[in-house]
mmCIF file of C-alpha atoms (C1' of nucleotides) in Angstrom:
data_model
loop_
_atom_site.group_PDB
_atom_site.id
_atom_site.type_symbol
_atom_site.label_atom_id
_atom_site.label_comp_id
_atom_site.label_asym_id
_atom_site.label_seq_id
_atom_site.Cartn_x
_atom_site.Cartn_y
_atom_site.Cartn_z
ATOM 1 C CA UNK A 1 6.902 0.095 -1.386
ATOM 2 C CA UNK A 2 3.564 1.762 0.050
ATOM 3 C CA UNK A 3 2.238 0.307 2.957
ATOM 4 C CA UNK A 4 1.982 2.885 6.090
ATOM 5 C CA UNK A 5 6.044 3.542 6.880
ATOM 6 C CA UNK A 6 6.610 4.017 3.353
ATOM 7 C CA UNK A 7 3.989 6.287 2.886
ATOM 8 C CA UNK A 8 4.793 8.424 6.033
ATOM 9 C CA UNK A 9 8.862 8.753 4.968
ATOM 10 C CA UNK A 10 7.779 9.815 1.230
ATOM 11 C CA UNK A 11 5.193 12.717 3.002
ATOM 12 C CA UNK A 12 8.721 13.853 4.937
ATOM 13 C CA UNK A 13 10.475 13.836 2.389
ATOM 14 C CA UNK A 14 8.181 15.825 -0.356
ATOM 15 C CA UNK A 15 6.461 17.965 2.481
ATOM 16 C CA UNK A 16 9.138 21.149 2.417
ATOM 17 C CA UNK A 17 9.610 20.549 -0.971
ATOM 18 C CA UNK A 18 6.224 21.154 -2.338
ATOM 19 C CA UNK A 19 4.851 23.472 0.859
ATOM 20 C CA UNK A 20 5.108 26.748 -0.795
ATOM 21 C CA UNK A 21 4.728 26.127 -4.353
ATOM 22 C CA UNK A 22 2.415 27.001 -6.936
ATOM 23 C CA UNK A 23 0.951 24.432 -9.512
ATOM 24 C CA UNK A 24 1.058 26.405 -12.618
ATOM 25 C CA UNK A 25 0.071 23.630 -15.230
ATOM 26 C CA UNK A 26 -1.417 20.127 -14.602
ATOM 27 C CA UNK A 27 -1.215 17.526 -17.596
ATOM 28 C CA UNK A 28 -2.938 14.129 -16.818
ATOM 29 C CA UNK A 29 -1.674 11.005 -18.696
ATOM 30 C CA UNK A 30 -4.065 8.599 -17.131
ATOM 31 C CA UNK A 31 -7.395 9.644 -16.070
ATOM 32 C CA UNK A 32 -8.395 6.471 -14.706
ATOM 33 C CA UNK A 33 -5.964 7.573 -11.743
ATOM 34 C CA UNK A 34 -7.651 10.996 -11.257
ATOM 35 C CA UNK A 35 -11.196 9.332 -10.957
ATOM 36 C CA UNK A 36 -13.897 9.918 -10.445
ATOM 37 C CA UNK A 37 -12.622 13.413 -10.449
ATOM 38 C CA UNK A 38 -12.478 14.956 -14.358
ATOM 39 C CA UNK A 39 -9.706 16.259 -15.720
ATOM 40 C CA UNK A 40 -11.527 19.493 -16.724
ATOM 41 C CA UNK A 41 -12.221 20.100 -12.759
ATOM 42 C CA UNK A 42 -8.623 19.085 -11.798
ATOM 43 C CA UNK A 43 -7.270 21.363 -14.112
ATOM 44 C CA UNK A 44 -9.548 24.266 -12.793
ATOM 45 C CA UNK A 45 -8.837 23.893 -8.974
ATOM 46 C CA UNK A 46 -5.492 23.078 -9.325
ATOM 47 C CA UNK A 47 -3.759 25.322 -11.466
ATOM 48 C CA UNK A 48 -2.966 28.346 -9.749
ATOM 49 C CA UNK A 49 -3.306 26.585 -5.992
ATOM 50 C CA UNK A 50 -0.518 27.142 -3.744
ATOM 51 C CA UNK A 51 0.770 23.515 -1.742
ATOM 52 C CA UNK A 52 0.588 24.548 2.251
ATOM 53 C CA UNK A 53 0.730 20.724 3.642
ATOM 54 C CA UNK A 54 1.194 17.500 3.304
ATOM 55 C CA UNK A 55 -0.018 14.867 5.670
ATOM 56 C CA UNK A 56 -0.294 11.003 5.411
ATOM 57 C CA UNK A 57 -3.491 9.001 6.835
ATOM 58 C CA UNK A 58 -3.353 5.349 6.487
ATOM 59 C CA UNK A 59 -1.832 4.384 2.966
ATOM 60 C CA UNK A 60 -2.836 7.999 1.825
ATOM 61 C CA UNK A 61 -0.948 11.078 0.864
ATOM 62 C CA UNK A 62 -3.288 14.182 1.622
ATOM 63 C CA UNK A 63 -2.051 17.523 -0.040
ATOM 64 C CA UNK A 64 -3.368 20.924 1.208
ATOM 65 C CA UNK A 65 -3.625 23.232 -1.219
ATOM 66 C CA UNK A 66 -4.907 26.888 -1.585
ATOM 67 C CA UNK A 67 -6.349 28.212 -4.616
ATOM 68 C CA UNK A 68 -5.770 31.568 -5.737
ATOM 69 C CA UNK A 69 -7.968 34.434 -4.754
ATOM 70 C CA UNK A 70 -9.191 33.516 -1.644
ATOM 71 C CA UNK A 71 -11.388 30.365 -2.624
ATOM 72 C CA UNK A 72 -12.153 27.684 -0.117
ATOM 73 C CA UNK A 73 -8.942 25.356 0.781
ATOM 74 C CA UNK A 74 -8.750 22.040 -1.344
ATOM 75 C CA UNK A 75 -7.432 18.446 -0.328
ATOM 76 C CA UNK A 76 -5.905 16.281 -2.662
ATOM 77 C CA UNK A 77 -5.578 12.952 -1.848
ATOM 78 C CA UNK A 78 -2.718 10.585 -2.743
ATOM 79 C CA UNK A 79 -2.376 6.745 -3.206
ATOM 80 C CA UNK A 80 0.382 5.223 -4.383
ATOM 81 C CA UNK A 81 -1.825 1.674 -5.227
ATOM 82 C CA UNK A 82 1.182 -1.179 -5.708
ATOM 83 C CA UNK A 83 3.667 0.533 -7.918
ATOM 84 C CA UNK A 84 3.359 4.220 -7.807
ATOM 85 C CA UNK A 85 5.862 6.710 -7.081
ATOM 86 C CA UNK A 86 5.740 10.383 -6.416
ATOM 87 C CA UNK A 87 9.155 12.897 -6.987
ATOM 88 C CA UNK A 88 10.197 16.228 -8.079
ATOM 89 C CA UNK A 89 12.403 16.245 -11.505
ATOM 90 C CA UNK A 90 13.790 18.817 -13.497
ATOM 91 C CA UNK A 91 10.923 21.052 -16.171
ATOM 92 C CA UNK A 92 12.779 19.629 -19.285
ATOM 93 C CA UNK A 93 13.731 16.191 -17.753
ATOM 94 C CA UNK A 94 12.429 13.062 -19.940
ATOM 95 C CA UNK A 95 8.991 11.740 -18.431
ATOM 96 C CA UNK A 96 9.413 8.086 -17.428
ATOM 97 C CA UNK A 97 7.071 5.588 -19.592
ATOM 98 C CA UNK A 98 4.127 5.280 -16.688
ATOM 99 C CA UNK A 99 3.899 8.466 -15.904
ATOM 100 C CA UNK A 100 -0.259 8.978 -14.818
ATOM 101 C CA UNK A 101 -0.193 12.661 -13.792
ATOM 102 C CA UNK A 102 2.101 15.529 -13.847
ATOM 103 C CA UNK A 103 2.213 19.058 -11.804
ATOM 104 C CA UNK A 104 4.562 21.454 -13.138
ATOM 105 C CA UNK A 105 5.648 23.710 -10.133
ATOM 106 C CA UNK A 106 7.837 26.073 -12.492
ATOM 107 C CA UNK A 107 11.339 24.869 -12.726
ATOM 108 C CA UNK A 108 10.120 21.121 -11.826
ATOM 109 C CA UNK A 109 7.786 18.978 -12.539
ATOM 110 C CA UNK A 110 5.874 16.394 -9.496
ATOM 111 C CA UNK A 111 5.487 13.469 -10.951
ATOM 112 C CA UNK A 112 3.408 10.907 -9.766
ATOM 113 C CA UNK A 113 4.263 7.469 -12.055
ATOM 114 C CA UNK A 114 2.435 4.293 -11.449
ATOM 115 C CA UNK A 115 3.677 1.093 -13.522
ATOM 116 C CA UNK A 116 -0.096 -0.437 -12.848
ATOM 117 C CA UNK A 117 -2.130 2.653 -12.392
ATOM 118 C CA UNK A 118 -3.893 1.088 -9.252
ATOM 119 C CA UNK A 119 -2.791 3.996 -7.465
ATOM 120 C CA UNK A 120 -4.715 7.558 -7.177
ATOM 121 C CA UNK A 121 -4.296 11.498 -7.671
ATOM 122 C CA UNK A 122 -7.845 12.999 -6.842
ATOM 123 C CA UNK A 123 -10.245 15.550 -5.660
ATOM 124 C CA UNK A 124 -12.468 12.574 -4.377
ATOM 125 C CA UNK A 125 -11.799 12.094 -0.212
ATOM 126 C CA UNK A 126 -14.339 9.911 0.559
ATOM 127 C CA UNK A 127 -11.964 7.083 1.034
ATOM 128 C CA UNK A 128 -10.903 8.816 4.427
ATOM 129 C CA UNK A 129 -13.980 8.449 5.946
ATOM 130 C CA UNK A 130 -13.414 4.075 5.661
ATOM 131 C CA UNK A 131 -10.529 4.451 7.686
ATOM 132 C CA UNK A 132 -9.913 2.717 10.727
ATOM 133 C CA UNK A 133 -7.450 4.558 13.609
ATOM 134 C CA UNK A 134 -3.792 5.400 12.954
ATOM 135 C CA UNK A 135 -1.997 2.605 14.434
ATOM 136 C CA UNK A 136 0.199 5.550 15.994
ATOM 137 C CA UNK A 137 -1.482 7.301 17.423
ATOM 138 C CA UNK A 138 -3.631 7.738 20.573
ATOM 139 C CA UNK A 139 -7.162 6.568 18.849
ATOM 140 C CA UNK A 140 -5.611 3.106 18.025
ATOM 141 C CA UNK A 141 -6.173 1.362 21.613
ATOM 142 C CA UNK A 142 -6.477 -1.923 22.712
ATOM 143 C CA UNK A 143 -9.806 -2.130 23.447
ATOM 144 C CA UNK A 144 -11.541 -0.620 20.528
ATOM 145 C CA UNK A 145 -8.588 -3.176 18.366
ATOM 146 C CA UNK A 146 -9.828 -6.156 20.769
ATOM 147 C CA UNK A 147 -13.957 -5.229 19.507
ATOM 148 C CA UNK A 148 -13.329 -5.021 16.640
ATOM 149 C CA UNK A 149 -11.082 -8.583 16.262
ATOM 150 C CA UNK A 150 -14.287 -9.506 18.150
ATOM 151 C CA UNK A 151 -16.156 -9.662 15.393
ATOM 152 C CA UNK A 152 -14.798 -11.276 12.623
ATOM 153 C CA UNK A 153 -14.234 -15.154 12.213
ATOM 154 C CA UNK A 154 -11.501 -14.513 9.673
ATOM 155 C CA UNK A 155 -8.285 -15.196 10.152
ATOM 156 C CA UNK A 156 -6.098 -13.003 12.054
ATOM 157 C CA UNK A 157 -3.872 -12.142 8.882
ATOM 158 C CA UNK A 158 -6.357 -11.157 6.882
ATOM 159 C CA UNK A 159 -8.297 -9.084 9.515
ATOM 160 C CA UNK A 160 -4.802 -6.869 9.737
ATOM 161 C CA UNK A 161 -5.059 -6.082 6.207
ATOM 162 C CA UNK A 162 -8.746 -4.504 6.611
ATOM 163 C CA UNK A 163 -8.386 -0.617 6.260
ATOM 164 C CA UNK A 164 -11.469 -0.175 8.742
ATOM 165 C CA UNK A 165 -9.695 -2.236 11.622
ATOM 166 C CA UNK A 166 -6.273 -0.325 11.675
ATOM 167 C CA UNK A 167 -5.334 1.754 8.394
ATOM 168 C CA UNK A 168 -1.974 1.451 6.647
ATOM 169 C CA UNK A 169 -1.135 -2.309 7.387
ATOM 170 C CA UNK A 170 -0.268 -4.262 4.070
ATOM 171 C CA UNK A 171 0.943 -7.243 3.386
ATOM 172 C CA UNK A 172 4.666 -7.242 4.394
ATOM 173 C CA UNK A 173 3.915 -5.682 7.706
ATOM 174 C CA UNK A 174 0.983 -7.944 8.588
ATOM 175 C CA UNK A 175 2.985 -10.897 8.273
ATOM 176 C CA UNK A 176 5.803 -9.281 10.149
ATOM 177 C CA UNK A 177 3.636 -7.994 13.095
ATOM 178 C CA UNK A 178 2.506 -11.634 14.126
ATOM 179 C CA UNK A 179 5.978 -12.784 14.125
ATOM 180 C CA UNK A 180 6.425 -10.502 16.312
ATOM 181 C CA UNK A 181 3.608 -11.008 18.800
ATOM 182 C CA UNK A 182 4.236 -14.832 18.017
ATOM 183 C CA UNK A 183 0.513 -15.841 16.724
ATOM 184 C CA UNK A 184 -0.288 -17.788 14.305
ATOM 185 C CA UNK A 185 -1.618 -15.963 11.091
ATOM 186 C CA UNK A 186 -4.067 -18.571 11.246
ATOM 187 C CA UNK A 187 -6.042 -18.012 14.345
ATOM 188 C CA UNK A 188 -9.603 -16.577 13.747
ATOM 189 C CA UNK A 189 -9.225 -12.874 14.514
ATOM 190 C CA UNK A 190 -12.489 -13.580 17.547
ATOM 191 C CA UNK A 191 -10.419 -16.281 19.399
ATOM 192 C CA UNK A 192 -7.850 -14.095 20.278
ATOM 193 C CA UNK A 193 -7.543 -13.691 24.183
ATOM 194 C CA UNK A 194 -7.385 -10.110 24.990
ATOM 195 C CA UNK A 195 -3.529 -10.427 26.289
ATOM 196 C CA UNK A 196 -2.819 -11.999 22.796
ATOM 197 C CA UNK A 197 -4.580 -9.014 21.077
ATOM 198 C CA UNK A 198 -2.274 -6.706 23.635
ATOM 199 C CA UNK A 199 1.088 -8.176 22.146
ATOM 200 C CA UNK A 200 -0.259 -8.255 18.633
ATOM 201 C CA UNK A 201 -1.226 -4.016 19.271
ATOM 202 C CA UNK A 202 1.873 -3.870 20.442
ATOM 203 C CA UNK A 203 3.825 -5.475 17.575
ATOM 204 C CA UNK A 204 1.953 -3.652 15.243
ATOM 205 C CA UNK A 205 3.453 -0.349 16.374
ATOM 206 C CA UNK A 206 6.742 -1.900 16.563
ATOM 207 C CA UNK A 207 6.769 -3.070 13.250
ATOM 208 C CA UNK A 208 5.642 0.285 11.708
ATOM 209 C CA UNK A 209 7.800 2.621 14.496
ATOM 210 C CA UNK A 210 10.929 0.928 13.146
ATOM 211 C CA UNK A 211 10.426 0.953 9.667
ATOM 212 C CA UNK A 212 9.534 4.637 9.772
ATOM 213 C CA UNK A 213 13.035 5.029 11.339
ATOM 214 C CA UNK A 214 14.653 2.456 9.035
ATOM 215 C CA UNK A 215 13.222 4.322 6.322
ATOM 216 C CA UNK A 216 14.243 7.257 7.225
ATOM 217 C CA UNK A 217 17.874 6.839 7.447
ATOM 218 C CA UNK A 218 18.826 4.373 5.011
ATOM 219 C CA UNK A 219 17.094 2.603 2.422
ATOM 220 C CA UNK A 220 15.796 5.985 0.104
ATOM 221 C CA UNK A 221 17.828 6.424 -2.468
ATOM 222 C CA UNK A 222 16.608 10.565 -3.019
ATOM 223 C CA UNK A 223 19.474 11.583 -4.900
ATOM 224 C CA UNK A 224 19.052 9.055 -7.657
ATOM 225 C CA UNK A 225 21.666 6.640 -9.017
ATOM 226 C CA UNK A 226 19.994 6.976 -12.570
ATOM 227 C CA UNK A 227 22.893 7.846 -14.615
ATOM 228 C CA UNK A 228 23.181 11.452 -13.185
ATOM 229 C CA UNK A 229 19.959 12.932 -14.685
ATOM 230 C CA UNK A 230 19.311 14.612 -11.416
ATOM 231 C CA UNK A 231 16.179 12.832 -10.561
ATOM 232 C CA UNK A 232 15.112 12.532 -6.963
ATOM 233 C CA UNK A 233 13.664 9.027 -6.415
ATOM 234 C CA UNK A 234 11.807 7.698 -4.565
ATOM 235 C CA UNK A 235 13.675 3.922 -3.973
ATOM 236 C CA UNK A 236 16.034 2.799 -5.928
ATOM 237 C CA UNK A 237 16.427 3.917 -9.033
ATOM 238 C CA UNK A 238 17.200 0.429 -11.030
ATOM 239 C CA UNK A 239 14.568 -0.929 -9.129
ATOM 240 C CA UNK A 240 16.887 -4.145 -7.720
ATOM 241 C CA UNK A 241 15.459 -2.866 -4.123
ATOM 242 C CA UNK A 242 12.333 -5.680 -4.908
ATOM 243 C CA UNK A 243 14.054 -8.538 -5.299
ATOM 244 C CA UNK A 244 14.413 -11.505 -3.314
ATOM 245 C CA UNK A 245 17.545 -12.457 -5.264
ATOM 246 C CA UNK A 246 19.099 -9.147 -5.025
ATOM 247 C CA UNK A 247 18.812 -8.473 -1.790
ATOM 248 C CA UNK A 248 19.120 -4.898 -0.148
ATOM 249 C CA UNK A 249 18.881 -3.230 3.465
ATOM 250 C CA UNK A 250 15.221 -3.545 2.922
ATOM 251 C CA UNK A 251 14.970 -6.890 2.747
ATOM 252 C CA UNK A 252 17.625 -7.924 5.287
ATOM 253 C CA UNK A 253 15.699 -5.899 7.890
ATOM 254 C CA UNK A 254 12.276 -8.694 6.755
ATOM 255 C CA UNK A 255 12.140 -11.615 9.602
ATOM 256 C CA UNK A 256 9.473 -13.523 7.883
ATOM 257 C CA UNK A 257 8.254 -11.882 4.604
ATOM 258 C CA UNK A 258 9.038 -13.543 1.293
ATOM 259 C CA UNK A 259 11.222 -15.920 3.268
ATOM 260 C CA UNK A 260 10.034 -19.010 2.349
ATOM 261 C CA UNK A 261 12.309 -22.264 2.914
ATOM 262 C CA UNK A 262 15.106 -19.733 4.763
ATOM 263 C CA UNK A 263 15.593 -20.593 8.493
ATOM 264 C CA UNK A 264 13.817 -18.695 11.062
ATOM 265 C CA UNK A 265 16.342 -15.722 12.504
ATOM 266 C CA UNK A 266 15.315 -17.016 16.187
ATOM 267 C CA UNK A 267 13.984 -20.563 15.901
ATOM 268 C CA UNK A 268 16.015 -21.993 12.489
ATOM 269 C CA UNK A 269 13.084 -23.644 11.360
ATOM 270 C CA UNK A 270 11.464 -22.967 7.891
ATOM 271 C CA UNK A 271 9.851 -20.126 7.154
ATOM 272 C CA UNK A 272 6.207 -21.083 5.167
ATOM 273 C CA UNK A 273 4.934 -19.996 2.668
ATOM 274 C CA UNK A 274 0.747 -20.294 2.624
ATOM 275 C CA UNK A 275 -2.181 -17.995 0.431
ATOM 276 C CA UNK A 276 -5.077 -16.694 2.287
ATOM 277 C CA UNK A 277 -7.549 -14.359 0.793
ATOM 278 C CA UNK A 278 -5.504 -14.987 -2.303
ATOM 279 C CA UNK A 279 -2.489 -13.125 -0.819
ATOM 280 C CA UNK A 280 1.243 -14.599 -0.027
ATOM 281 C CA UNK A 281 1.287 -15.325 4.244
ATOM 282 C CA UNK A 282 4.479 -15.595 5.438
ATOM 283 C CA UNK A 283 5.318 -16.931 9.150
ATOM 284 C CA UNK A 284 7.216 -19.459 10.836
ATOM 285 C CA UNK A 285 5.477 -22.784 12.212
ATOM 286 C CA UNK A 286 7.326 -23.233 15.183
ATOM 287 C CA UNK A 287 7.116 -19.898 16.330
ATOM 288 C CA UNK A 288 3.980 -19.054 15.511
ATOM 289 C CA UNK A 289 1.780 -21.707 16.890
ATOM 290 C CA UNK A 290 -2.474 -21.977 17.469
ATOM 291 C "C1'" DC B 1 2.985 -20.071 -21.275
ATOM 292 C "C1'" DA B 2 2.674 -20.158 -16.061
ATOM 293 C "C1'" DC B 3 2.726 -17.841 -11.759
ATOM 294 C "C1'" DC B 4 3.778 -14.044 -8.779
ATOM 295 C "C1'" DA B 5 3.642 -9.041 -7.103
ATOM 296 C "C1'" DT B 6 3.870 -3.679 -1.334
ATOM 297 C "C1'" DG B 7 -3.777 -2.521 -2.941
ATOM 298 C "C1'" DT B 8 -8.561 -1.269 -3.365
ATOM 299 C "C1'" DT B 9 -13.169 -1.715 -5.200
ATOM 300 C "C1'" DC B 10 -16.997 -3.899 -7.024
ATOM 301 C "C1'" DC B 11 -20.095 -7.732 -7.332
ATOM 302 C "C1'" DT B 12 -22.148 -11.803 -5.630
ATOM 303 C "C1'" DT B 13 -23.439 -15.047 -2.177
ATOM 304 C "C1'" DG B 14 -24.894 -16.460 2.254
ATOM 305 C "C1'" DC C 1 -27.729 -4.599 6.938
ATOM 306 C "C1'" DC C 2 -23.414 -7.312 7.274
ATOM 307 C "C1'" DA C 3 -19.534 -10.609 6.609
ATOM 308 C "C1'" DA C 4 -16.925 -12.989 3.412
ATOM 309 C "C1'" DG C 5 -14.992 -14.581 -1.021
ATOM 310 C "C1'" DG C 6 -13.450 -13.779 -5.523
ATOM 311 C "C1'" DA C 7 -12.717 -11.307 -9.762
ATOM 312 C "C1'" DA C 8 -11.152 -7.183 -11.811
ATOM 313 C "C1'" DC C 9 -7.989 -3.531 -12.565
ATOM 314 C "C1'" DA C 10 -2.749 -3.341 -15.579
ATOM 315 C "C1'" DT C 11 1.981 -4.225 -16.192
ATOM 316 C "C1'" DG C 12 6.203 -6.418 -15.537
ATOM 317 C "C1'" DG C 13 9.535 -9.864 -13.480
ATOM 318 C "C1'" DT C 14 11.023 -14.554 -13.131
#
DNA sequence: CACCATGTTCCTTG
DNA sequence: CCAAGGAACATGGT
């Protein structure tokens, strides 16, 4: 689920429900997710602190929060790694088995739940400051993307994925940006001419814009189709939304990623399949040409 | 048993 | 100092 869209339609959807609300107990089920913060000094900042935003910044979730009795504001920052999932459920509602950290807001619980624990609940912020602009916004422009392509003899493909370029491209979306613009994923990120650089910019937005909108509207399955425990989800709730052999609205709306051997939607040729930086590529080799 | 998975960080090498 | 490559992290699906 988390690359940038995914992030920013969870942070819509939890924002009003936590804005407002008071952590009044904080039990931590995997500290290696709260690190390097302690659990002793989560504990003491949180409980008691009063949830007044939440914003998203690249792949991250970044909760406001102030403490009681007029202390200094506190960020916590959010990352939901490969697997993780944050939602509200009921107080007395049965924990599911991953569950790394739980706030209890009173008559609900946030959960955040993380099958791999690669993902992150902390105090620690100094991720932030590694980030690379918001490909939405104004700071991402075409120049400053065009420098920094400049200097890297990696391939395009991988140079998406690097958080300091642009922040909150992943895998899926990297792949599906440069079938967009057309390129190769190939191409070393220096040899692209600035006009290529301008459609790949370009694509990138696309890519996220619409998913944010897809996301928005369809695929979230909130109310939960878990057997009526009253859960709000975040996805699907059997977790058939991942597969390639089941698939769903997400998937359908995917022109190239984990496509391999299906016909291009605008070409008909085969989608490949090829591993760089030890991750899946996805693209089409008519299309997307040197 | 083998291989694959939406991500980041740490360590080594050049 | 920097770029780049690879292993590690941990669990589950196929």
């Amino acid at each position: 689920m988390p690359e940038l869209p995914e992030v920013e339609v969870l942070a819509r959807h939890l924002a009003p429900l936590l804005t407002g609300r008071t952590i009044q107990d904080v039990e931590v089920r995997r500290p290696r997710v709260i690190r390097p913060t302690s659990e002793r000094r989560l504990r003491s900042v949180l409980v008691g602190a009063r949830f007044t935003a939440l914003t998203r910044r690249g792949k991250y979730l970044l909760f406001a929060l102030k403490p009681e009795g007029g202390q200094p504001a506190v960020s916590l920052l959010g990352h939901l790694g490969m697997t993780g999932r944050m939602y509200l459920q009921p107080a007395d509602g049965r924990l599911a088995k991953h569950t790394a950290v739980v706030l209890c807001l009173g008559r609900e619980n946030f959960v955040f739940e993380d099958t791999r624990y690669f993902g992150r609940l902390t105090l620690d912020v100094k991720a932030l400051s590694a980030l690379g602009p918001e490909p939405l916004n104004a700071d991402f422009t075409v120049t400053g993307f065009a420098a920094a392509l400049k200097r890297s003899a990696q391939p395009i493909k991988v140079k998406l994925l690097d958080q300091s370029v642009v922040a909150g491209v992943g895998n899926i979306y990297a792949s599906e940006a440069l079938f967009r613009a057309r390129l190769s994923p190939r191409t070393a990120a220096r040899r692209l001419a600035v006009s290529r650089v301008e459609r790949l910019w370009n694509s990138v937005r696309e890519v996220l814009t619409e998913a944010i909108a897809f996301g928005s509207t369809v695929p979230m399955d909130w109310g939960g189709t878990g057997g009526g425990d009253g859960l709000f989800y975040y996805g699907r709730a059997d977790g058939s939304a991942r597969s390639n052999s089941t698939p769903d609205s997400y998937y359908e709306r995917l022109r190239v990623y984990d496509r391999e051997g299906r016909p291009c939607e605008r070409c008909g040729a085969r989608i490949k399949r090829i591993v760089q930086s030890a991750r899946s590529t996805f693209y089409c080799p008519r299309c997307q040409k040197m």
